[in-house]
PDB file of C-alpha atoms and ligand atoms in Angstrom:
ATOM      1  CA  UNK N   1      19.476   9.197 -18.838  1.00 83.00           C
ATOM      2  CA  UNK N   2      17.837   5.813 -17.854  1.00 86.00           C
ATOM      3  CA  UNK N   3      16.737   4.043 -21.443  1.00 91.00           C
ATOM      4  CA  UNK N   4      12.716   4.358 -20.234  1.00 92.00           C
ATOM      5  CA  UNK N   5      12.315   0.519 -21.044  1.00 96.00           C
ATOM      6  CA  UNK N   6      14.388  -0.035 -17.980  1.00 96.00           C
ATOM      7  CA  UNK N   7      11.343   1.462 -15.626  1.00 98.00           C
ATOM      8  CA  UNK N   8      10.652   0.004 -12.475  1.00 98.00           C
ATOM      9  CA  UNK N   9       6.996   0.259 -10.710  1.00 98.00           C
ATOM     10  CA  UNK N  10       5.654  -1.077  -7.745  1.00 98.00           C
ATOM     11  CA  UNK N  11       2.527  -2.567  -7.570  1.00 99.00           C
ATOM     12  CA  UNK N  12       0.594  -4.296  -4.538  1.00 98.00           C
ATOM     13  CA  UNK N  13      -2.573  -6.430  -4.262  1.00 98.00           C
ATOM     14  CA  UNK N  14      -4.360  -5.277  -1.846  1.00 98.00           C
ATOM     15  CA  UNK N  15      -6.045  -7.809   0.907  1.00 98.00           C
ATOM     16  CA  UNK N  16      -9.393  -7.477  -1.129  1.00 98.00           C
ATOM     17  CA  UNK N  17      -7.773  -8.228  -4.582  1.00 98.00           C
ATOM     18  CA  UNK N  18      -6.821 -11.288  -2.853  1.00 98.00           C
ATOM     19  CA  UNK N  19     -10.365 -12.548  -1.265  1.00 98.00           C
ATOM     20  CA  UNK N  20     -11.618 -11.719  -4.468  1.00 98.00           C
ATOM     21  CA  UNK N  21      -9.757 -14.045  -6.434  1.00 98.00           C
ATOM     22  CA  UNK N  22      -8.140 -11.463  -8.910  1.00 98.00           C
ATOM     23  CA  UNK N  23      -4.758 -12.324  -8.323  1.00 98.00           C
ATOM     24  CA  UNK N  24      -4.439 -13.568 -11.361  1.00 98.00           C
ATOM     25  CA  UNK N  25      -5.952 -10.805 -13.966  1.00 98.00           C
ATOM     26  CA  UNK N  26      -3.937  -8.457 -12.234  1.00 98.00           C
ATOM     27  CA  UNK N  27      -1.152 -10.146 -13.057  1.00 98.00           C
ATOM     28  CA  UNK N  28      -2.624 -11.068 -16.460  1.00 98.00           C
ATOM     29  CA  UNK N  29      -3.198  -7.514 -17.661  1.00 98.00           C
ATOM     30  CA  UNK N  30       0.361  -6.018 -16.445  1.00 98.00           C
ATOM     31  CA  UNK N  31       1.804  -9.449 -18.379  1.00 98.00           C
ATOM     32  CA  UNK N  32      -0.488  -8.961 -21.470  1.00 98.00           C
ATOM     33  CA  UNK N  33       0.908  -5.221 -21.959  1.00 98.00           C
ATOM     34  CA  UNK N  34       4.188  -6.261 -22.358  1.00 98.00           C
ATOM     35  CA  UNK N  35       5.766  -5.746 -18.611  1.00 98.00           C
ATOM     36  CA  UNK N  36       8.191  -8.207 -17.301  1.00 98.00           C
ATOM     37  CA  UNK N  37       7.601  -9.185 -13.588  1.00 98.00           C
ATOM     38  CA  UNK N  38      11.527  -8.555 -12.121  1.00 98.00           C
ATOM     39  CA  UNK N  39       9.588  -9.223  -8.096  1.00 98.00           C
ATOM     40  CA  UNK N  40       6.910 -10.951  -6.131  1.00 98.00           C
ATOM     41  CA  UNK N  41       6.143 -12.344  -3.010  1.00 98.00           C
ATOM     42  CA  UNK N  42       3.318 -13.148  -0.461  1.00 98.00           C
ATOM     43  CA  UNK N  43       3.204 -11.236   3.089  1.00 98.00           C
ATOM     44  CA  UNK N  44       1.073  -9.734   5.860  1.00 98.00           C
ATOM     45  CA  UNK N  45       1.713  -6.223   6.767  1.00 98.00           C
ATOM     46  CA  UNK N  46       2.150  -4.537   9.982  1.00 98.00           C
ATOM     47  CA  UNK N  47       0.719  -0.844  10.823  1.00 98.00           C
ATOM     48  CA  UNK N  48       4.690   0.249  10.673  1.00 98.00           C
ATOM     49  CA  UNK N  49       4.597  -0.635   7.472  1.00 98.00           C
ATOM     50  CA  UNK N  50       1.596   0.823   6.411  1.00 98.00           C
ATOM     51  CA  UNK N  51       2.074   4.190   7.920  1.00 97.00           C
ATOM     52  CA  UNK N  52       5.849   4.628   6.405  1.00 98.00           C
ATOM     53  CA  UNK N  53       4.380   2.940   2.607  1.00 98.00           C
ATOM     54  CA  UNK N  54       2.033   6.125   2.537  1.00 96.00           C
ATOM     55  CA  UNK N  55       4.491   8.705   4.028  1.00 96.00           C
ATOM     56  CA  UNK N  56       7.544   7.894   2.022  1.00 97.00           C
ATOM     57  CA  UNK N  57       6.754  11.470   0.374  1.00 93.00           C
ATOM     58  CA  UNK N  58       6.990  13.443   2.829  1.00 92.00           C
ATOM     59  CA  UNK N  59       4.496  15.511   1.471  1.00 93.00           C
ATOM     60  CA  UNK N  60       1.719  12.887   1.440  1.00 94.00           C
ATOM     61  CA  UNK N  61       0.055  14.193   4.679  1.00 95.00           C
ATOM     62  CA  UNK N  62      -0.353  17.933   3.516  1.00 96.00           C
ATOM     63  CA  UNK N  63      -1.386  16.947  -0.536  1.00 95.00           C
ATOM     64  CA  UNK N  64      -3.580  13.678  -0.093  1.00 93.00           C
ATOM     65  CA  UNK N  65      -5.755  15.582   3.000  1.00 95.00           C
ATOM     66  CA  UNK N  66      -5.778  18.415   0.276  1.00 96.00           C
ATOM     67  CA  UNK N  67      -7.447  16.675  -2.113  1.00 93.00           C
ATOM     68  CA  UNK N  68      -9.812  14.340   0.124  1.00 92.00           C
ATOM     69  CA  UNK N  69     -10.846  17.967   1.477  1.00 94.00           C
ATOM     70  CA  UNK N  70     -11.341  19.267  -1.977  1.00 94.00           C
ATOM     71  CA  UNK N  71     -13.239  16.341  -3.132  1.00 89.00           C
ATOM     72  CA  UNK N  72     -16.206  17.007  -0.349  1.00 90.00           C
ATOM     73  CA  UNK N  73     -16.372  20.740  -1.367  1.00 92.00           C
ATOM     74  CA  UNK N  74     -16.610  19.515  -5.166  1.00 91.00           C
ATOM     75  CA  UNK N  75     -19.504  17.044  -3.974  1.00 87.00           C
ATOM     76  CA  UNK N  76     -21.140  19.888  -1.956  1.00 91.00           C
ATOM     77  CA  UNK N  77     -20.199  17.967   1.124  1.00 88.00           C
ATOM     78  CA  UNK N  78     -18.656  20.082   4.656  1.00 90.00           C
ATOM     79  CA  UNK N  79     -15.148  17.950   5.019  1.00 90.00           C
ATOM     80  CA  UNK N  80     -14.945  17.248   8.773  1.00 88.00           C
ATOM     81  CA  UNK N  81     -11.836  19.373   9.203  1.00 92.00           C
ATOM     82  CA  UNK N  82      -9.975  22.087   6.982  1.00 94.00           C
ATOM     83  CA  UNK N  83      -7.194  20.415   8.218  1.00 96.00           C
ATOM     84  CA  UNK N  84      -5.221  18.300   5.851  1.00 95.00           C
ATOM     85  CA  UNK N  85      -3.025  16.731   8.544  1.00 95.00           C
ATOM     86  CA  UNK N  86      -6.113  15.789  10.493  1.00 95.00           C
ATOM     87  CA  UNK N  87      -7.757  14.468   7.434  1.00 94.00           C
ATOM     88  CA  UNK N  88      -4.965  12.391   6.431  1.00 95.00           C
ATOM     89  CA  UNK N  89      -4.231  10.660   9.651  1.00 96.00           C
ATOM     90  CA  UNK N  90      -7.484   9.604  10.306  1.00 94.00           C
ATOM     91  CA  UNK N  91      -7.610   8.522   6.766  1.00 95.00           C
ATOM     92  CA  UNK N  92      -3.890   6.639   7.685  1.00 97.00           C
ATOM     93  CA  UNK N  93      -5.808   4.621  10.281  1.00 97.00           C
ATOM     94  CA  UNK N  94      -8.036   3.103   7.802  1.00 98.00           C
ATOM     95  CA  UNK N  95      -5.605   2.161   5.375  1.00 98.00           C
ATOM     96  CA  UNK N  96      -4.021   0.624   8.554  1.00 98.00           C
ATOM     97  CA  UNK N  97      -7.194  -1.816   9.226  1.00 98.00           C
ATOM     98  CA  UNK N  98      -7.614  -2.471   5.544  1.00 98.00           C
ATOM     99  CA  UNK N  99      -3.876  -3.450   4.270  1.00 98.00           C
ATOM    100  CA  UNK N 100      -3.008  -5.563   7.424  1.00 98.00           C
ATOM    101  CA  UNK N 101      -6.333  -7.582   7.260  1.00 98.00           C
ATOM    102  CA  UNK N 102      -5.014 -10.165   5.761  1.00 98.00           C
ATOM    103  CA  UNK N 103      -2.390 -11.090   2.900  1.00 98.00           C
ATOM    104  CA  UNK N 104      -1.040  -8.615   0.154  1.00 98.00           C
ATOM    105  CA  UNK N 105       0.724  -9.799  -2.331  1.00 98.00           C
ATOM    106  CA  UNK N 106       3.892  -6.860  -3.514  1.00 99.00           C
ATOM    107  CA  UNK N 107       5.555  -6.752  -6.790  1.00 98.00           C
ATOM    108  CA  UNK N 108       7.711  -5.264  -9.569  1.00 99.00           C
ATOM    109  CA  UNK N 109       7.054  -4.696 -12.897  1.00 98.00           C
ATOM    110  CA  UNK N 110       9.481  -3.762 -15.480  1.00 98.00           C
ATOM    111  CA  UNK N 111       9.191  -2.130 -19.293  1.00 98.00           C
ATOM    112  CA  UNK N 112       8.527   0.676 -21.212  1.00 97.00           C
ATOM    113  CA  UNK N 113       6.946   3.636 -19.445  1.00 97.00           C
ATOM    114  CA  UNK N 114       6.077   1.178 -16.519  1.00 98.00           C
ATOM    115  CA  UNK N 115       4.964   3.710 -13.397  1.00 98.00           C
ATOM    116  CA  UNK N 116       2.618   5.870 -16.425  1.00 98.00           C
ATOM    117  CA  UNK N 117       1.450   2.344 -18.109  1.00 98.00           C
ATOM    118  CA  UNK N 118       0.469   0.398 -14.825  1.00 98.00           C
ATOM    119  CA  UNK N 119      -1.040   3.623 -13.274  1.00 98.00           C
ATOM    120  CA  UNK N 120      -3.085   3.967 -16.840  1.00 98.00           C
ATOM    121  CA  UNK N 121      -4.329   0.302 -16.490  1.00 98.00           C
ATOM    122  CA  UNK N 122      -4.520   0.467 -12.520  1.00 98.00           C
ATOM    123  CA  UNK N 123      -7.146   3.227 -12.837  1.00 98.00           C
ATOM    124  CA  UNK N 124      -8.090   6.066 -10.721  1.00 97.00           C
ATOM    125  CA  UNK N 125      -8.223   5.631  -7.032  1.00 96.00           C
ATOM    126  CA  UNK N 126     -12.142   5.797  -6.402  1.00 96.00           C
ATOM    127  CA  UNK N 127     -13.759   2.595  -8.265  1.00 98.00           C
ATOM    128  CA  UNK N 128     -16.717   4.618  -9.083  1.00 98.00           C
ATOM    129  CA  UNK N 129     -15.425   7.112 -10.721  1.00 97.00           C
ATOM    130  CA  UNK N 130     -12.247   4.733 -12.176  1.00 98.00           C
ATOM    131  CA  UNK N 131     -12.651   4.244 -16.368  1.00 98.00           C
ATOM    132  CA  UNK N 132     -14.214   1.124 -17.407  1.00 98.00           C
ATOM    133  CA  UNK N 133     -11.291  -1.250 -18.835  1.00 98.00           C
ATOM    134  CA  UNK N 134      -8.945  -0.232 -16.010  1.00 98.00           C
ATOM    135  CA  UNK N 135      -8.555  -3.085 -12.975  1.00 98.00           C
ATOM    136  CA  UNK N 136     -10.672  -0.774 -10.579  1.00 98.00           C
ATOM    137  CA  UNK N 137     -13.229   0.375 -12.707  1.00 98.00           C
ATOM    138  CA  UNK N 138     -13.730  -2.895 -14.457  1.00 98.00           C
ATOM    139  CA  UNK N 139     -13.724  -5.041 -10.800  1.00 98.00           C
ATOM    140  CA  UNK N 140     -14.998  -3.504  -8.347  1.00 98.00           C
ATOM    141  CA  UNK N 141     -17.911  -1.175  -7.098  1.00 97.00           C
ATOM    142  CA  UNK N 142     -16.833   0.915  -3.624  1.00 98.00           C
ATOM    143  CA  UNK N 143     -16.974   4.755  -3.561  1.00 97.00           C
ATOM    144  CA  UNK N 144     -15.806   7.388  -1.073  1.00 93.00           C
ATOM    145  CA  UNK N 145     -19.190   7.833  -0.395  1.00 93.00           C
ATOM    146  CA  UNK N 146     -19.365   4.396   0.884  1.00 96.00           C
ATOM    147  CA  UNK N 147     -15.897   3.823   2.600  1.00 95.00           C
ATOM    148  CA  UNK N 148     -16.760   7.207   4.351  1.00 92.00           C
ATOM    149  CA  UNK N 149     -20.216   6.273   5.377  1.00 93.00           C
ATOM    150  CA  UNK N 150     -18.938   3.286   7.280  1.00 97.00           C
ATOM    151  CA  UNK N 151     -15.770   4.946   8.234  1.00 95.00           C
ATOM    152  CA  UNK N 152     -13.324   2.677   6.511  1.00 98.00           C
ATOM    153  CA  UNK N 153     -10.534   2.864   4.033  1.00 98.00           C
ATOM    154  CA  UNK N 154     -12.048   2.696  -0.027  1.00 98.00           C
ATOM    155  CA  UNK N 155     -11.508  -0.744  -1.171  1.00 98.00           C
ATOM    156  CA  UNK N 156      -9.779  -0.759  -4.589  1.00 98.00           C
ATOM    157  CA  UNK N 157      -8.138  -3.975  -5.243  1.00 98.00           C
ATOM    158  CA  UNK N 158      -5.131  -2.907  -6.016  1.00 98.00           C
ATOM    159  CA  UNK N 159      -1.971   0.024  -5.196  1.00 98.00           C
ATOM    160  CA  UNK N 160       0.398   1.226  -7.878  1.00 98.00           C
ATOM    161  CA  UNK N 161       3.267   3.865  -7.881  1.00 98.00           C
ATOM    162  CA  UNK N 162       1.947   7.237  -8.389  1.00 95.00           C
ATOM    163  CA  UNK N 163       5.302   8.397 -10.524  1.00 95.00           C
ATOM    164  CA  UNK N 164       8.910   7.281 -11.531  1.00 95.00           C
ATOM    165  CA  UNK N 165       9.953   8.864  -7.842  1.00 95.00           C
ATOM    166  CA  UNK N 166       7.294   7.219  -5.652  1.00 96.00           C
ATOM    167  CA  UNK N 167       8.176   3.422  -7.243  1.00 98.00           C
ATOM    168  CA  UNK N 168      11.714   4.110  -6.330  1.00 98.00           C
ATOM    169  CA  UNK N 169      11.099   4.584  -2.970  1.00 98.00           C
ATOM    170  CA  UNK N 170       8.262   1.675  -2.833  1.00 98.00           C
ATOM    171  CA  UNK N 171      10.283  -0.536  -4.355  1.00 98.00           C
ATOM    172  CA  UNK N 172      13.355  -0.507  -1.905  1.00 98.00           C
ATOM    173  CA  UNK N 173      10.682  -0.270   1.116  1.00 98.00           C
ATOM    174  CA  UNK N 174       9.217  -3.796  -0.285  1.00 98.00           C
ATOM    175  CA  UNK N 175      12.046  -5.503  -0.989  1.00 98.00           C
ATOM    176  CA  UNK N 176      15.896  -5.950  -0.433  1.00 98.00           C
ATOM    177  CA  UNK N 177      17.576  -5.186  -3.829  1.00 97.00           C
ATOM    178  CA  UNK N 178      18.818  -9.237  -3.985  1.00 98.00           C
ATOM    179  CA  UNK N 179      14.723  -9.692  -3.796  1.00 98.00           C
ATOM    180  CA  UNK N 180      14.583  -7.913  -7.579  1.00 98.00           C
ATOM    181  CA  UNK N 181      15.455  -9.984 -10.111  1.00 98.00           C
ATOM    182  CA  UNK N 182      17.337  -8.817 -13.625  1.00 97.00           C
ATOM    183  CA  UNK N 183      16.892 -11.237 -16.506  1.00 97.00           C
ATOM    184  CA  UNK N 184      15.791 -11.300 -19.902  1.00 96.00           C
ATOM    185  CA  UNK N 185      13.037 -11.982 -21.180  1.00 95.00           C
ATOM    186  CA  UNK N 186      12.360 -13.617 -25.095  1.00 93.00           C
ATOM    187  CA  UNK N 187       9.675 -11.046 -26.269  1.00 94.00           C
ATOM    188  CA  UNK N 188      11.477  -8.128 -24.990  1.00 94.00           C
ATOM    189  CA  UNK N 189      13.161  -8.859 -28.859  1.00 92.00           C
ATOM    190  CA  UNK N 190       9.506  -7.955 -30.519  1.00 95.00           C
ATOM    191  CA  UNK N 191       9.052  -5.126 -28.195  1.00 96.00           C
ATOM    192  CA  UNK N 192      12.270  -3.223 -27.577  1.00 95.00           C
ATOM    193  CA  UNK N 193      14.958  -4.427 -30.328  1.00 93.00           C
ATOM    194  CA  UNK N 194      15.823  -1.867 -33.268  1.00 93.00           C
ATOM    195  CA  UNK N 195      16.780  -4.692 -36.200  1.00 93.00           C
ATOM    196  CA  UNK N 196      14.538  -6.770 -35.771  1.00 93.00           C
ATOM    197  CA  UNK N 197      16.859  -9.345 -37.148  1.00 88.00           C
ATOM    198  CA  UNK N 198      16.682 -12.867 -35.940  1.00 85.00           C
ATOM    199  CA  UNK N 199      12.879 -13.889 -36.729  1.00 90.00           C
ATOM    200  CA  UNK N 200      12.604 -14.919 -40.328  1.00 92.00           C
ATOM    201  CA  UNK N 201      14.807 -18.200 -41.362  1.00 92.00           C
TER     202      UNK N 201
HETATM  203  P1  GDP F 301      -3.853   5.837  -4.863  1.00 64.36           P
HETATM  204  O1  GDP F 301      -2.368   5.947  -5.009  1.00 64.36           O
HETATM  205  O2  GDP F 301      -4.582   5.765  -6.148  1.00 64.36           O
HETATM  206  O3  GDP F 301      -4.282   4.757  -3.910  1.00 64.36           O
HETATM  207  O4  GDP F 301      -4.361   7.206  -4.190  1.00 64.36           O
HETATM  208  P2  GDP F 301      -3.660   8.268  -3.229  1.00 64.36           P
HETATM  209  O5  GDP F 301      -2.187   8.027  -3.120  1.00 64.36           O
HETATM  210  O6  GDP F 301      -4.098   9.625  -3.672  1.00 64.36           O
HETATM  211  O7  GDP F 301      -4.360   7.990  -1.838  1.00 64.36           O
HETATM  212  C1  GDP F 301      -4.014   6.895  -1.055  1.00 64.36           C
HETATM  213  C2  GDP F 301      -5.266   6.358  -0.387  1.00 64.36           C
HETATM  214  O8  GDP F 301      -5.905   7.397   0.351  1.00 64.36           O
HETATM  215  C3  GDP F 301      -6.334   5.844  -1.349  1.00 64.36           C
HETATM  216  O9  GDP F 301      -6.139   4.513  -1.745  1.00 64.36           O
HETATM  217  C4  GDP F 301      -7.601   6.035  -0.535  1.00 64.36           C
HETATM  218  O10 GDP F 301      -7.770   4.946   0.360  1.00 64.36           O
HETATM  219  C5  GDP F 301      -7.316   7.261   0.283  1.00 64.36           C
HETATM  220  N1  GDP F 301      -7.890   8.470  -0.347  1.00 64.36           N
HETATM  221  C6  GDP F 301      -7.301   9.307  -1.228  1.00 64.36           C
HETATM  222  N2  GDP F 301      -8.107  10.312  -1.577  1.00 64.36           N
HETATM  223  C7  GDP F 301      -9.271  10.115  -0.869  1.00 64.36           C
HETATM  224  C8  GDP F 301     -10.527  10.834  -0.786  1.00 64.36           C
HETATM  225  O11 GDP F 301     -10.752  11.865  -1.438  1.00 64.36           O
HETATM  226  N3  GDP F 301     -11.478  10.321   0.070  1.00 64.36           N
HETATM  227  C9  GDP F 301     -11.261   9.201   0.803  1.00 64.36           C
HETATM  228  N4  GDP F 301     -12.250   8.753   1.601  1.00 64.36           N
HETATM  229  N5  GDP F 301     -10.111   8.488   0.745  1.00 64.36           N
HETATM  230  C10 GDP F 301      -9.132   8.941  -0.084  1.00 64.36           C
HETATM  231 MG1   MG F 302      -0.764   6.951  -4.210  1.00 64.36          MG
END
């Protein structure tokens, strides 16, 4: 088994994240935790891209319009379709308009636990409902009630891996392997090494 400090997550600032000059503490908290940055660069998106990002699981279609339809019913809303496939490609054409409006910025992090810990300080997908002290609950305000009123995607800031499986296949659909860098970094001593031998003179 894969020692978990060796974890891999991807993580993408979203167009939004950008404009609203939180480049930065994103990077900042997901530093400030301990995780080592392994990737990074600077692109616009196409739809292609877009569409195959979200339907790397191939189950994506059936479980996200699952839950978007269970979320109306748990709000007391009628969801415009019991169709999950429906659901979820109209939903696909919004997240279409919103990642390719301008420049996302895609990463790597690296460390302990890094999928569960960057999801934890991500936060949940709707920032109204995401926990205060995680980057969507803590920077911005947008709601599904909103983003559905004006028929547009939900504007979060940022995307992270939802598990271990989905970062693998992010990650090699961001970036060539030779784009992920190994290297060491010093405080990975503090964090990771058993003896802690080495610090006092
Ligand atoms: P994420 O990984 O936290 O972004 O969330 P998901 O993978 O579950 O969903 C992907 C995207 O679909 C989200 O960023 C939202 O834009 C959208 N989405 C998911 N669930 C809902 C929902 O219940 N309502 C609406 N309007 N959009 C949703
Ligand atoms: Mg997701």
């Amino acid at each position: 088994m894969m020692h978990p400090k060796k974890e891999r997550t991807f993580v993408a600032v979203k167009p939004d994240g950008i404009q609203r000059g939180l480049v930065g503490e994103v990077i900042g908290r997901f530093e400030k935790v301990g995780l080592k940055l392994v990737a990074m660069k600077m692109l616009v998106v196409d739809d292609a891209h877009i569409e195959k990002h979200y339907t790397l699981d191939p189950e994506w279609r059936k479980v996200t319009g699952e839950k978007t339809i269970a979320s109306y019913k748990a709000k007391g809303l009628t969801p415009p379709t019991e169709d999950p496939f429906v659901v979820t490609e109209a939903l696909l054409q919004t997240l279409k308009k919103y990642m390719t409006s301008g420049p996302v910025i895609a990463m790597v992090w690296e460390g302990a636990h890094a999928a569960k810990i960057v999801k934890k300080i991500t936060g949940g997908t709707e920032p109204l409902t995401s926990d205060v002290g995680t980057i969507r609950g803590d920077y911005v305000l947008d709601s599904y009630t909103m983003s559905d009123t004006d028929k547009r995607a939900v504007r979060n800031i940022v995307h992270c891996s939802g598990s271990l499986q989905e970062a693998e296949m992010e990650i090699n659909h961001w970036f060539t392997s030779e784009e992920v860098i190994n290297y060491r970094l010093v405080q990975e001593e503090i964090l990771y090494d058993v003896n802690l031998d080495g610090i006092l003179e």
